[in-house]
Coordinates of C-alpha atoms in Angstrom, one line a residue:
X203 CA 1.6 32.1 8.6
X204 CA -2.0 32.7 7.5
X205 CA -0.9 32.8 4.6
X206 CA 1.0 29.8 4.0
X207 CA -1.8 27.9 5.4
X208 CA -4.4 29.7 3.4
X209 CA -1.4 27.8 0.0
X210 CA -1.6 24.7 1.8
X211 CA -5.5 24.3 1.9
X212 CA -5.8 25.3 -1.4
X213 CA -3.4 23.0 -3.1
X214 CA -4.9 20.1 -1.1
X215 CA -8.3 21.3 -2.2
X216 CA -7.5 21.7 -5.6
X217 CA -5.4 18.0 -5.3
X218 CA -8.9 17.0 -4.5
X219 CA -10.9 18.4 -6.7
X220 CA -8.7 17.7 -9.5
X221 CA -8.8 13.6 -10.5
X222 CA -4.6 14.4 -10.4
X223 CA -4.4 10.8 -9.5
X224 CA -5.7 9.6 -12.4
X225 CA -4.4 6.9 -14.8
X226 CA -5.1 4.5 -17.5
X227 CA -6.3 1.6 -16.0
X228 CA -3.7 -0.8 -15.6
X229 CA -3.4 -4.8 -16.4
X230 CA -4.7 -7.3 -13.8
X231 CA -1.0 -8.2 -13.9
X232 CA 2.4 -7.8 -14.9
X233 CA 3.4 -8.4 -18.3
X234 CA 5.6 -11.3 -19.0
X235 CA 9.0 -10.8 -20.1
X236 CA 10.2 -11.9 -23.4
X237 CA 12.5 -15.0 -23.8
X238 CA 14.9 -13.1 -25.1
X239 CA 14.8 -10.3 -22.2
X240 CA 17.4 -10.3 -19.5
X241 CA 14.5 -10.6 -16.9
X242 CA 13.2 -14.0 -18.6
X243 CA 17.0 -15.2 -18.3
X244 CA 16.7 -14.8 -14.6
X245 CA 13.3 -16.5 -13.8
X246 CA 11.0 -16.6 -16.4
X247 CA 7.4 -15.7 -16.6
X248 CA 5.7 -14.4 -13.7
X249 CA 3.1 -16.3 -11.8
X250 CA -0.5 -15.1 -11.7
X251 CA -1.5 -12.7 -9.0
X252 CA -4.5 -12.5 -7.4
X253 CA -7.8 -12.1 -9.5
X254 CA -9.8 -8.7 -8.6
X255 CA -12.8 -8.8 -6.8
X256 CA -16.0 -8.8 -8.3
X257 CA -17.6 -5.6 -9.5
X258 CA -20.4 -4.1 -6.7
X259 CA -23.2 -1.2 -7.5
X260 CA -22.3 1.7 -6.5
X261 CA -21.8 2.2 -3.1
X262 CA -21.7 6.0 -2.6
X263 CA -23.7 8.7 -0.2
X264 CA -27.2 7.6 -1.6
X265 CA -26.9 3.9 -1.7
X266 CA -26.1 4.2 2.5
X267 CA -28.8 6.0 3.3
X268 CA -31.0 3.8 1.4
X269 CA -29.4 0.9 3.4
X270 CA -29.9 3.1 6.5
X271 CA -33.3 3.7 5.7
X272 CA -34.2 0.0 5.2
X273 CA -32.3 -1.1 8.3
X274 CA -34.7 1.6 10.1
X275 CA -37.7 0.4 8.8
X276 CA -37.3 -3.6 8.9
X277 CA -36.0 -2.7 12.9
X278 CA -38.4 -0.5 14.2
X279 CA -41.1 -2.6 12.7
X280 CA -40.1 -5.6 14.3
X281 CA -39.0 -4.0 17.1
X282 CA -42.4 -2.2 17.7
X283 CA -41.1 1.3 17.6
X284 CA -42.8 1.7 13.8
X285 CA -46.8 1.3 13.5
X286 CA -46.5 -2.3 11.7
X287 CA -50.1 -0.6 9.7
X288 CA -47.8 2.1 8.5
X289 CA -44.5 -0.2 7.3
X290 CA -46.2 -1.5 3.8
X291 CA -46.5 2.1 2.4
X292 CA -43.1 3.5 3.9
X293 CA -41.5 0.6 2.3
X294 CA -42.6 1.1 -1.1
X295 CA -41.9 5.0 -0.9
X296 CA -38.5 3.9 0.4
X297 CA -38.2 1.5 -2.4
X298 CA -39.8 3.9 -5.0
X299 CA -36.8 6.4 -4.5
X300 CA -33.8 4.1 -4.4
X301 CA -35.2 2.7 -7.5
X302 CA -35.5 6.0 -9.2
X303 CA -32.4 7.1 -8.2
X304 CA -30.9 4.0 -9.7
X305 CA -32.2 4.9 -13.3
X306 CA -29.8 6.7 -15.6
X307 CA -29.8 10.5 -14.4
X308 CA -31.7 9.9 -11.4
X309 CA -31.9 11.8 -8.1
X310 CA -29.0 10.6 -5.6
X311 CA -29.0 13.1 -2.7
X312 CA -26.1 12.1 -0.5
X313 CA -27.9 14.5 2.5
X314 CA -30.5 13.1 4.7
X315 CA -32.1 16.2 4.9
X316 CA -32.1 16.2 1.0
X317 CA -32.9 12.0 1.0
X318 CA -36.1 12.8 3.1
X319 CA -38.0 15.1 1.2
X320 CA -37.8 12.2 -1.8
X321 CA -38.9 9.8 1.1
X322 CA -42.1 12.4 1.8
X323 CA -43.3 12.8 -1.7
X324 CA -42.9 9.3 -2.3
X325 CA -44.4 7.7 1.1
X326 CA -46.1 11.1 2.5
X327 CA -44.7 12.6 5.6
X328 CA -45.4 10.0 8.0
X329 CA -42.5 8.1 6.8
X330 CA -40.5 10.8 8.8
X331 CA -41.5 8.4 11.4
X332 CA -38.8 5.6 10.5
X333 CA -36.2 8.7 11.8
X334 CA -36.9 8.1 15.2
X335 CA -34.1 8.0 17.4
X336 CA -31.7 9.5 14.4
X337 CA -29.7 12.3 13.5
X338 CA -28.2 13.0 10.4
X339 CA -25.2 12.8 12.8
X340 CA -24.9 9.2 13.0
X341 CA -26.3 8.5 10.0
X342 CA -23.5 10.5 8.3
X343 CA -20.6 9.4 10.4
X344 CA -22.0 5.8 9.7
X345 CA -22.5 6.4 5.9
X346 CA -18.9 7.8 5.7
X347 CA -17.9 5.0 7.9
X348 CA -19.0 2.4 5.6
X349 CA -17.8 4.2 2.5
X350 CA -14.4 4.1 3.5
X351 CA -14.4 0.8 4.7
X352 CA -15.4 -0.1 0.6
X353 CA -12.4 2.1 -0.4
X354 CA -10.0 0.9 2.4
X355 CA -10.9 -2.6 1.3
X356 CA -10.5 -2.1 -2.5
X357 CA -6.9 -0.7 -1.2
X358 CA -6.3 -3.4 0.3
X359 CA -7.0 -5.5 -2.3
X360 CA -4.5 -3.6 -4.8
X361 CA -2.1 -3.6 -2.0
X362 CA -1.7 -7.3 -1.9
X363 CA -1.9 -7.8 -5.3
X364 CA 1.4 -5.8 -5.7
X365 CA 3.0 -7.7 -2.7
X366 CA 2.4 -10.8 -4.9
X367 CA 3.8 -9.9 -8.1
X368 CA 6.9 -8.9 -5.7
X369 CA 7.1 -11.9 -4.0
X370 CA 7.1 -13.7 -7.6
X371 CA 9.9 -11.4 -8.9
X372 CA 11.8 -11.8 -5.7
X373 CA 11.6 -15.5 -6.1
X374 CA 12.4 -15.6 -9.6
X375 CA 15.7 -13.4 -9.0
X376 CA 17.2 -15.0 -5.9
X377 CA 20.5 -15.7 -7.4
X378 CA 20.6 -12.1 -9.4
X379 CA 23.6 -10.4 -7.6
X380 CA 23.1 -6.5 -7.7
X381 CA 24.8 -3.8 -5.9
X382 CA 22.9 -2.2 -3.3
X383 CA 23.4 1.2 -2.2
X384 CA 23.7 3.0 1.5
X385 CA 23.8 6.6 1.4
X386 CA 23.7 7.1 -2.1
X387 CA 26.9 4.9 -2.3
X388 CA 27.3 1.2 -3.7
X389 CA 27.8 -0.5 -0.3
X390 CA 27.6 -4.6 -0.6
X391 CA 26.8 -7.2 -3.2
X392 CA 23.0 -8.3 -2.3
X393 CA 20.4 -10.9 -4.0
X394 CA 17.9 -8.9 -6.3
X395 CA 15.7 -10.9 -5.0
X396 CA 16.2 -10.4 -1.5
X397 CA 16.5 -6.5 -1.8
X398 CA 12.7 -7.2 -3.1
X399 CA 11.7 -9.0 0.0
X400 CA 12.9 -6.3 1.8
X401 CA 10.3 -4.3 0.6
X402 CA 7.3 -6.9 0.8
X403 CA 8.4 -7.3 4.6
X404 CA 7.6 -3.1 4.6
X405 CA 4.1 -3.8 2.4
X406 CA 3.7 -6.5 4.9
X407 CA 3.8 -4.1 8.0
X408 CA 1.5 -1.7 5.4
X409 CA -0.9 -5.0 5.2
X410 CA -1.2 -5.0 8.8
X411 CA -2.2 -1.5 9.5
X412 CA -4.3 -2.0 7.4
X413 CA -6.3 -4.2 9.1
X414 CA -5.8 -2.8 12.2
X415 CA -7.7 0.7 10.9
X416 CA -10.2 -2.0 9.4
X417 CA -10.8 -3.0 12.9
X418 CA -11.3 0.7 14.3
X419 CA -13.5 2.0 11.4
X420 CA -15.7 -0.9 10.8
X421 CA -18.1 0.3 13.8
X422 CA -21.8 1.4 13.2
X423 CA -22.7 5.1 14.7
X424 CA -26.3 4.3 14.4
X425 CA -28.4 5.1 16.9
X426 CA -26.1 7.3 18.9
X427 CA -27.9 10.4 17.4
X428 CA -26.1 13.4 17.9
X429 CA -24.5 13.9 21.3
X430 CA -25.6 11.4 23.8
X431 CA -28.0 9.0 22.5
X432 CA -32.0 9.2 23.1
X433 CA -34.6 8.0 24.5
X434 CA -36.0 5.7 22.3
X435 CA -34.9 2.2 22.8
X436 CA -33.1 1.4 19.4
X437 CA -31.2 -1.9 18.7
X438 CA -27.7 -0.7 17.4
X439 CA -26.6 -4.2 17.5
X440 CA -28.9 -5.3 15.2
X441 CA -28.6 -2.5 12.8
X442 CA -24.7 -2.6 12.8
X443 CA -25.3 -6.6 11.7
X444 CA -27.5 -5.1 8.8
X445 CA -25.0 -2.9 7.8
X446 CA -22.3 -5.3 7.4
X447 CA -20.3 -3.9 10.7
X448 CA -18.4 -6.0 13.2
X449 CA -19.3 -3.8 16.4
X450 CA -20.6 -0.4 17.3
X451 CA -19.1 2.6 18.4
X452 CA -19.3 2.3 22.2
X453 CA -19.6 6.0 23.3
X454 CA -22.0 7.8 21.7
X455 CA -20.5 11.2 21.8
X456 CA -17.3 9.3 20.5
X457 CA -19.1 8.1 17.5
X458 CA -20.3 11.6 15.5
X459 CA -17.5 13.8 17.1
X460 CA -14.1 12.4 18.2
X461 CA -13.8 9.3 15.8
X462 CA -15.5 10.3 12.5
X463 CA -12.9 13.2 12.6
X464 CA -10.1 10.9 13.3
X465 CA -10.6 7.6 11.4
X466 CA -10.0 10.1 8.0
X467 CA -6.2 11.3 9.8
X468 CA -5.5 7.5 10.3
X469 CA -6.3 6.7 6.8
X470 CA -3.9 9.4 5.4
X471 CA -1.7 7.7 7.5
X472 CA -1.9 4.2 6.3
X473 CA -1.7 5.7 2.8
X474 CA 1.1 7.5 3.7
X475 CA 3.6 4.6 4.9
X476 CA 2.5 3.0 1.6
X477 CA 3.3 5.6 -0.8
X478 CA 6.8 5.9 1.5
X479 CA 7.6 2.5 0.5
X480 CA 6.4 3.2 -3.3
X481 CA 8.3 6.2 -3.5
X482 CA 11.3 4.7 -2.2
X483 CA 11.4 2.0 -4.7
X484 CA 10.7 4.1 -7.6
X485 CA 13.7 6.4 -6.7
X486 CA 16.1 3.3 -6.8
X487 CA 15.3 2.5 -9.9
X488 CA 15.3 5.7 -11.3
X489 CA 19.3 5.9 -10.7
X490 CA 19.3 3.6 -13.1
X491 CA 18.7 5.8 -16.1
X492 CA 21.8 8.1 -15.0
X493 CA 23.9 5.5 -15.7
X494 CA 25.0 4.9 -19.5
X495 CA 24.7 1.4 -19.0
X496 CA 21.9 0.4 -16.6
X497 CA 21.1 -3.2 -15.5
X498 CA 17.4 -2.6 -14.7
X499 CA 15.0 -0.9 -17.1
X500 CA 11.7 -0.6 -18.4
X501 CA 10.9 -2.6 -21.2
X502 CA 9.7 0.3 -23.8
X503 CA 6.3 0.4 -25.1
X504 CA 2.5 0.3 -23.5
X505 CA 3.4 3.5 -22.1
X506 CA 6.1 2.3 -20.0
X507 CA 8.4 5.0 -21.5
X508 CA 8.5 7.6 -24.2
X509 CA 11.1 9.1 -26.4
X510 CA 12.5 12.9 -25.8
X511 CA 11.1 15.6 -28.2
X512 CA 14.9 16.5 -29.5
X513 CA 17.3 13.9 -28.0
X514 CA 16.7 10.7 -30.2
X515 CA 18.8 8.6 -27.5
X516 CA 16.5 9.6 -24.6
X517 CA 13.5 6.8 -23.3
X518 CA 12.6 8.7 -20.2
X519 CA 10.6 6.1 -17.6
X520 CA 7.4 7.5 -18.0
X521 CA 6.2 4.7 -15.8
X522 CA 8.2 5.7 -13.4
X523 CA 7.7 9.7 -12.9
X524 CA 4.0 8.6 -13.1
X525 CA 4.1 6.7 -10.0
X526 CA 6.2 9.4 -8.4
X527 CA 4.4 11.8 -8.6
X528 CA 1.1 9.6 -7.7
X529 CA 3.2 8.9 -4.7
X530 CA 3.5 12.3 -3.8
X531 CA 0.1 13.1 -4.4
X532 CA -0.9 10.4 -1.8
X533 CA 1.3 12.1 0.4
X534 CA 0.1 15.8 0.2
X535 CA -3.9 13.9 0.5
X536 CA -2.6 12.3 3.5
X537 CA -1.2 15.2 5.2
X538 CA -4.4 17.3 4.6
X539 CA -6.5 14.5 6.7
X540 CA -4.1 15.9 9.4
X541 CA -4.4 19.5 8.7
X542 CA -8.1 19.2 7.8
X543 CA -8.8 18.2 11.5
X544 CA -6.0 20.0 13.2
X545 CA -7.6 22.8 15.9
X546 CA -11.1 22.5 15.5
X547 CA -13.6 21.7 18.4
X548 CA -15.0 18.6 18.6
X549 CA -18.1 18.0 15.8
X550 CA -16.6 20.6 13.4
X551 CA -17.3 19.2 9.5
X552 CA -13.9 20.2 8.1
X553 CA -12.2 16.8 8.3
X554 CA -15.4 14.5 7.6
X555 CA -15.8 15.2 3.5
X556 CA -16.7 11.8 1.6
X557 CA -14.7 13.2 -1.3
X558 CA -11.6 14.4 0.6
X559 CA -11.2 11.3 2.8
X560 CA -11.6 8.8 0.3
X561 CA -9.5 10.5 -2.7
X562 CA -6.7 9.6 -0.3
X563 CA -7.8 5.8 0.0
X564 CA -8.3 5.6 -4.4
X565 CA -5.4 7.5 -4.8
X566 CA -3.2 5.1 -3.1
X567 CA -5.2 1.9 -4.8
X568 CA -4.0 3.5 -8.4
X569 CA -0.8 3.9 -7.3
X570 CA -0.1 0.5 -5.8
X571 CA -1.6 -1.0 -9.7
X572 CA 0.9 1.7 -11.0
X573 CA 3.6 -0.1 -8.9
X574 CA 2.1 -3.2 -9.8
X575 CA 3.1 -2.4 -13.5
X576 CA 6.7 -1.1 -13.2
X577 CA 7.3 -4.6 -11.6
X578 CA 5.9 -6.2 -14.4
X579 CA 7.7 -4.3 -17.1
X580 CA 10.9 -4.2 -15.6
X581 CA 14.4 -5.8 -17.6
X582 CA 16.9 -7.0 -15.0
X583 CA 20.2 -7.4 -16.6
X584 CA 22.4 -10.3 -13.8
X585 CA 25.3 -10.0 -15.9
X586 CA 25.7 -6.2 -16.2
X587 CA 24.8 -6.0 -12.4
X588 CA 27.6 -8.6 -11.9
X589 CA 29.9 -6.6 -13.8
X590 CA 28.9 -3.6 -12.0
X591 CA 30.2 -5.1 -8.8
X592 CA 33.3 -6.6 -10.3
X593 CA 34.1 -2.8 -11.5
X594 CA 33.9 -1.5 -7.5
X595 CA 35.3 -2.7 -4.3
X596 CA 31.2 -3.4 -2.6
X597 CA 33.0 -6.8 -1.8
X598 CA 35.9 -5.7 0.4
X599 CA 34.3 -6.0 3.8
X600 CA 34.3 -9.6 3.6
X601 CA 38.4 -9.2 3.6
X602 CA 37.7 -8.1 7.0
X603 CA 35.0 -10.7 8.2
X604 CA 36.9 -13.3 7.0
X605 CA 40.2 -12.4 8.5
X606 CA 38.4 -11.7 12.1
X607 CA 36.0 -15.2 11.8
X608 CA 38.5 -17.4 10.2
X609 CA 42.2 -15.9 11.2
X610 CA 41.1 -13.9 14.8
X611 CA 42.5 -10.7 13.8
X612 CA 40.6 -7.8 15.6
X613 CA 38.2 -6.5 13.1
X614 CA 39.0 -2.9 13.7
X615 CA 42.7 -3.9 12.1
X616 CA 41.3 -6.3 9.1
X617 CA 38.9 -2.9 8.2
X618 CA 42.1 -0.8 8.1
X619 CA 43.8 -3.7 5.7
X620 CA 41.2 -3.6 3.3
X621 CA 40.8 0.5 3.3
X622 CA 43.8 0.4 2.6
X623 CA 43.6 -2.0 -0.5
X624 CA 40.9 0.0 -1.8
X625 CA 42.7 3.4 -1.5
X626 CA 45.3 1.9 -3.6
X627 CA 43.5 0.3 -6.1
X628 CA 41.5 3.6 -6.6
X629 CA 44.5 5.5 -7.0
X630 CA 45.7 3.1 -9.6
X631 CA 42.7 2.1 -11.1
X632 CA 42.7 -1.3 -10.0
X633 CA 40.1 -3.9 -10.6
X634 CA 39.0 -6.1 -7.9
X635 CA 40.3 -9.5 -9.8
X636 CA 43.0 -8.1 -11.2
X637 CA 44.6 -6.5 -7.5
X638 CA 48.3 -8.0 -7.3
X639 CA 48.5 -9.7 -4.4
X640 CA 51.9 -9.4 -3.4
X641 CA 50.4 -5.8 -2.6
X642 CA 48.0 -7.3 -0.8
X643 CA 50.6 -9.0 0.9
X644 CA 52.5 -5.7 1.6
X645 CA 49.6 -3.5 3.1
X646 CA 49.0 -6.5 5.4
X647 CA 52.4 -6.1 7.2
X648 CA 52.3 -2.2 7.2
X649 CA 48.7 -2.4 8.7
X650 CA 50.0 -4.8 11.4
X651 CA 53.1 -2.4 12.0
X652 CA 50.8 0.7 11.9
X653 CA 48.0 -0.3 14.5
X654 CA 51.1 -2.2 16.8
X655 CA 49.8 -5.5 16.2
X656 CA 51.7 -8.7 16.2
X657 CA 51.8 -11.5 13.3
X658 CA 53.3 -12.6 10.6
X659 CA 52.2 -12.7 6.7
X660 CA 49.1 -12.2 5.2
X661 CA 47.0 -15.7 6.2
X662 CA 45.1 -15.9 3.3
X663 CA 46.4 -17.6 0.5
X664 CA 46.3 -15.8 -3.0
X665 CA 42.9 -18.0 -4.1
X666 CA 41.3 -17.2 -0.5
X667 CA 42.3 -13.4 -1.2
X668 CA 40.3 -13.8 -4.8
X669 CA 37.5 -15.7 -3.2
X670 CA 36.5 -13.5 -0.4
X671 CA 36.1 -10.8 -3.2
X672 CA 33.6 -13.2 -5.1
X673 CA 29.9 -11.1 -5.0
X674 CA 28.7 -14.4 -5.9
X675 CA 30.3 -16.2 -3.4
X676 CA 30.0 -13.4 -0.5
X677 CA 26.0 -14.0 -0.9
X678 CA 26.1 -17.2 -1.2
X679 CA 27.6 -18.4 1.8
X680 CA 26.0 -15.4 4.0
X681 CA 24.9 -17.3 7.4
X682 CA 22.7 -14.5 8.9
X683 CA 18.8 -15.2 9.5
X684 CA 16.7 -13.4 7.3
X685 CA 19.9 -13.2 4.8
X686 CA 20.0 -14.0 1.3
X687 CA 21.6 -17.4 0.8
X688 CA 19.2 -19.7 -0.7
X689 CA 17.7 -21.2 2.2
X690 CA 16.6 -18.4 4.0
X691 CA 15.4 -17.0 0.4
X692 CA 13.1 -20.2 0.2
X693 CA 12.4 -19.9 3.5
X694 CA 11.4 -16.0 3.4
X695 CA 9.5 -16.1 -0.1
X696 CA 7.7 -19.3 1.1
X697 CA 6.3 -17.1 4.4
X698 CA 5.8 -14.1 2.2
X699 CA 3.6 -16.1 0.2
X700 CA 1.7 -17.8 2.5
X701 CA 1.1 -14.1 3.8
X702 CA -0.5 -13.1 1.0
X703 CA -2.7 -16.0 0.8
X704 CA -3.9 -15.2 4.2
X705 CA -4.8 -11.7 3.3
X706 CA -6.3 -12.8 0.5
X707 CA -8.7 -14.4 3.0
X708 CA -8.9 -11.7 5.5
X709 CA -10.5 -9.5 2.3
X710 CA -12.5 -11.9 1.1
X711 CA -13.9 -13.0 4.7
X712 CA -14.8 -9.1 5.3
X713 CA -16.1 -8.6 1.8
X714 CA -18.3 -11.7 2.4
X715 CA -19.6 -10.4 5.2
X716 CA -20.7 -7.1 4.5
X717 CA -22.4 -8.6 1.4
X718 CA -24.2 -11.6 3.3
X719 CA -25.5 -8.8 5.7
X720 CA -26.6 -6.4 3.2
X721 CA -28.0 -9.8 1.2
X722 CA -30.1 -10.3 4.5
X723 CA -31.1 -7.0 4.7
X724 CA -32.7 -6.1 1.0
X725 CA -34.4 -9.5 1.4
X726 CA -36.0 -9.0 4.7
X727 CA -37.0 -5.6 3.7
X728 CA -38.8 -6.5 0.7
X729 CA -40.5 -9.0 3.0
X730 CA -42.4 -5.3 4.1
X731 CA -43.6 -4.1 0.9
X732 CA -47.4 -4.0 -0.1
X733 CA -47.0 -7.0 -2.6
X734 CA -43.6 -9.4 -3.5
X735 CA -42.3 -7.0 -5.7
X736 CA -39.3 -8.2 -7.2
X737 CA -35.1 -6.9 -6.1
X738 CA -34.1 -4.3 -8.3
X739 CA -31.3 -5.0 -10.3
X740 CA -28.1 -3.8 -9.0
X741 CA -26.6 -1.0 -10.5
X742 CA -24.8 -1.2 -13.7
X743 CA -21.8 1.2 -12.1
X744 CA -18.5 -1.3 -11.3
X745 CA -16.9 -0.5 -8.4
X746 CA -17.7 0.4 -4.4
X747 CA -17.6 3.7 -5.4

């Protein structure tokens, strides 16, 4: 057993170590089919998703303890716990190393007990005094805190973006008849389109856990200090409002040794369900290429697929096994959070690692854009799909729905009738349109004999017969809520949209509030330096991390 788990640890810490996850970046959006592709046939163009957020500096290790750091001084100074005679030259030492450490190939500890000896030779030693009250407990747990939350947002970003471009191809193929599959088996005729909103319902449910974990790990550990607080009267309030957090961590053994280690385990959760649903969707595609003539596929080129090294008929989804396996990745990443923090006491470091946690968070973000692209560069093909299900009998459970709703007969006998149609037109290789229906006609009265139930012919005239094995028709006229006949299609993609608006807003209204506080912040500290010395510009690094 030790050694298995001795294999597991090391794969996830190689998975880690290893930028595995890694891909060309992808477009903002989905490329548009052609006019003369299958998929532009079916809907068109696809509408614009939404735009990414604008680029940040670097939020990593450093930049939070900087942020820490300032919070600290501009606090305690006001708050009298920090000789106001001392603040002018602990402020520009402070400044004097996040500026440094801004410059090309400059120092970016991401310990406080490497940050402070910067802060010393910079300031001198009494700047030690701003770590009153402090641990490099909370200040971690909050650091790694607020890291994630930049990563969990940025996920959340991608997340939605890929729900949109979904929602659009749903819309645009609502009256694409496919086959869908149970069990590996074609089952029943279904809307393309609502097969797709299937999946945004899941992304949906993926949307809200995500901003339920938003709501447990956007909580400041400041000022809890290692164990059980201190005596120094500290305003946590204020300094969560600094650093861009909704609340605090209420307990303050809670905040540096139950939740830090568990806030990374729900994360590789939430990333888990997602790459579930990414997985999932990849797979069903991918039994398209086993088929010798598929009716989705990637449209070749921009890497999308690539041609065999000695089979010149082969275009192998690239697209597709690269998502996969990104999938999978995300999955192995999300386990470890588990196993990282499975038996160890309380305040162990094993599960709280900036880069472990948050490769799990990124990893999922470039999957979702890799998801984002397969919908974008897929071919749908309604007629061959049509075709498909005119070849196979997916339709004949309608013989019995209709025969129970419109005729009465038990359903349990009107299954048997139409089992018994397919088994014969199996074992005579029988289409669906071309069945004879005086043999319909025939198995009718045998079934009735067979299960001992009176009535006469076969109710359904020879068009009804023909009709009730329309794909077409069988989706059309569905009456179920939630099923795909057009108005619950306009109905559902109309909701799933306005969804998506709305988290579009819930991203933007937390993204707008970390910056505002961290605005407030930088410009109340430099209200402490020696002289107005101008804001540094902000780092020239895109992205939160």
């Amino acid at each position: 057993m030790s050694t298995f788990k001795a294999c597991i640890g090391a794969a996830i810490m190689t998975a880690c170590a290893v930028p595995a996850l890694a891909q060309p970046a992808p477009p903002a959006g989905p490329a548009a089919p052609t006019a003369a592709s299958p998929a532009a046939t079916a809907g068109g163009a696809p509408a614009a998703t939404p735009a990414p957020a604008a680029a940040h500096p670097v939020r990593d290790e450093f930049y939070w303890l900087g942020e820490i750091n300032k919070a600290s001084t501009v606090i305690n100074t006001d708050e009298g716990l920090l000789d106001r005679a001392l603040t002018p030259r602990i402020a520009a030492g402070l400044d004097t190393v996040l500026r440094a450490g801004d410059r090309p190939g400059g120092k970016r500890p991401v310990l406080v007990i490497t940050f402070e000896p910067l802060l010393i030779e910079a300031a001198g030693v009494e700047a030690t005094l701003i770590h009153a009250g402090r641990s490099s407990q909370d200040m971690l747990s909050t650091m790694r805190a607020a890291i994630m939350r930049d990563e969990l947002l940025a996920l959340a970003e991608q997340l939605n973006r890929t729900t949109a471009t979904m929602v659009d191809l749903a819309e645009r193929n609502a009256a694409t008849i496919v086959p869908n599959y149970t069990n590996g088996v074609a089952a029943q005729p279904n809307s393309y389109g609502h097969y797709l909103l299937g999946f945004v319902a899941g992304l949906q449910r993926d949307a809200e856990r995500v901003r339920q974990a938003y709501a447990r790990l956007d909580r400041s550990a400041m000022g809890t200090t290692v164990l059980n607080g201190t005596s120094w009267p500290l305003n946590r309030d204020r300094m969560a409002q600094y650093l861009g957090f909704a609340a605090t961590v209420d307990n303050a053994y809670d905040a540096a040794q139950i939740s830090a280690a568990e806030m990374p385990v729900e994360m590789g959760a939430v990333a888990t369900s997602i790459a579930l649903h990414a997985g999932a969707f990849v797979e069903d595609v991918m039994t398209q290429y086993a088929q010798a003539r598929p009716w989705i596929l990637l449209r070749e080129g921009d890497g999308n697929t690539y041609v065999s090294s000695a089979m010149p008929q082969k275009r192998n989804p690239g697209l597709l096994n690269d998502t996969r396996a990104q999938a999978s990745m995300v999955v192995t990443l999300g386990m470890g959070r588990a196993i990282s923090a499975h038996n160890i006491p309380p305040g162990m470091s094993d599960p709280k690692s900036v880069r472990d946690n948050t490769a799990v968070l990124s990893g999922a973000t470039r999957m979702l854009a890799s998801w984002n692209r397969i919908l974008g560069a897929m071919v749908i093909d309604p007629a061959r799909a049509l075709e498909e299900l005119n070849s196979d009998w997916t339709a004949s459970q309608e013989l019995a729905d209709v025969l129970m709703r419109k005729y009465r007969l038990p359903f349990r006998v009107g299954h048997h009738f139409a089992s018994e149609v397919v088994d014969f037109a199996k074992s005579n290789d029988i289409r669906p349109s071309d069945f004879p229906y005086a043999e319909a006609q025939r198995i009718y009265g045998q079934t009735l004999q067979e299960m001992k139930v009176e009535g006469g012919a076969l109710p359904m005239s020879e068009a009804e017969f023909r009709a009730t094995l329309d794909p077409v028709a069988i989706v059309r006229d569905r009456a179920t809520a939630g099923g795909p006949q057009p108005a619950e299609m306009t109905r559902m993609v109309a909701e799933a949209k306005a969804a998506v608006a709305a988290q579009t807003g819930w991203i933007n209204e937390r993204r707008g509030r970390i910056d505002g506080a961290l605005g407030t912040l930088d410009a109340d500290f430099r209200k402490l330096l020696p002289a107005a010395q101008p804001a540094p510009q902000p780092a020239s690094q895109p992205g939160s991390r």
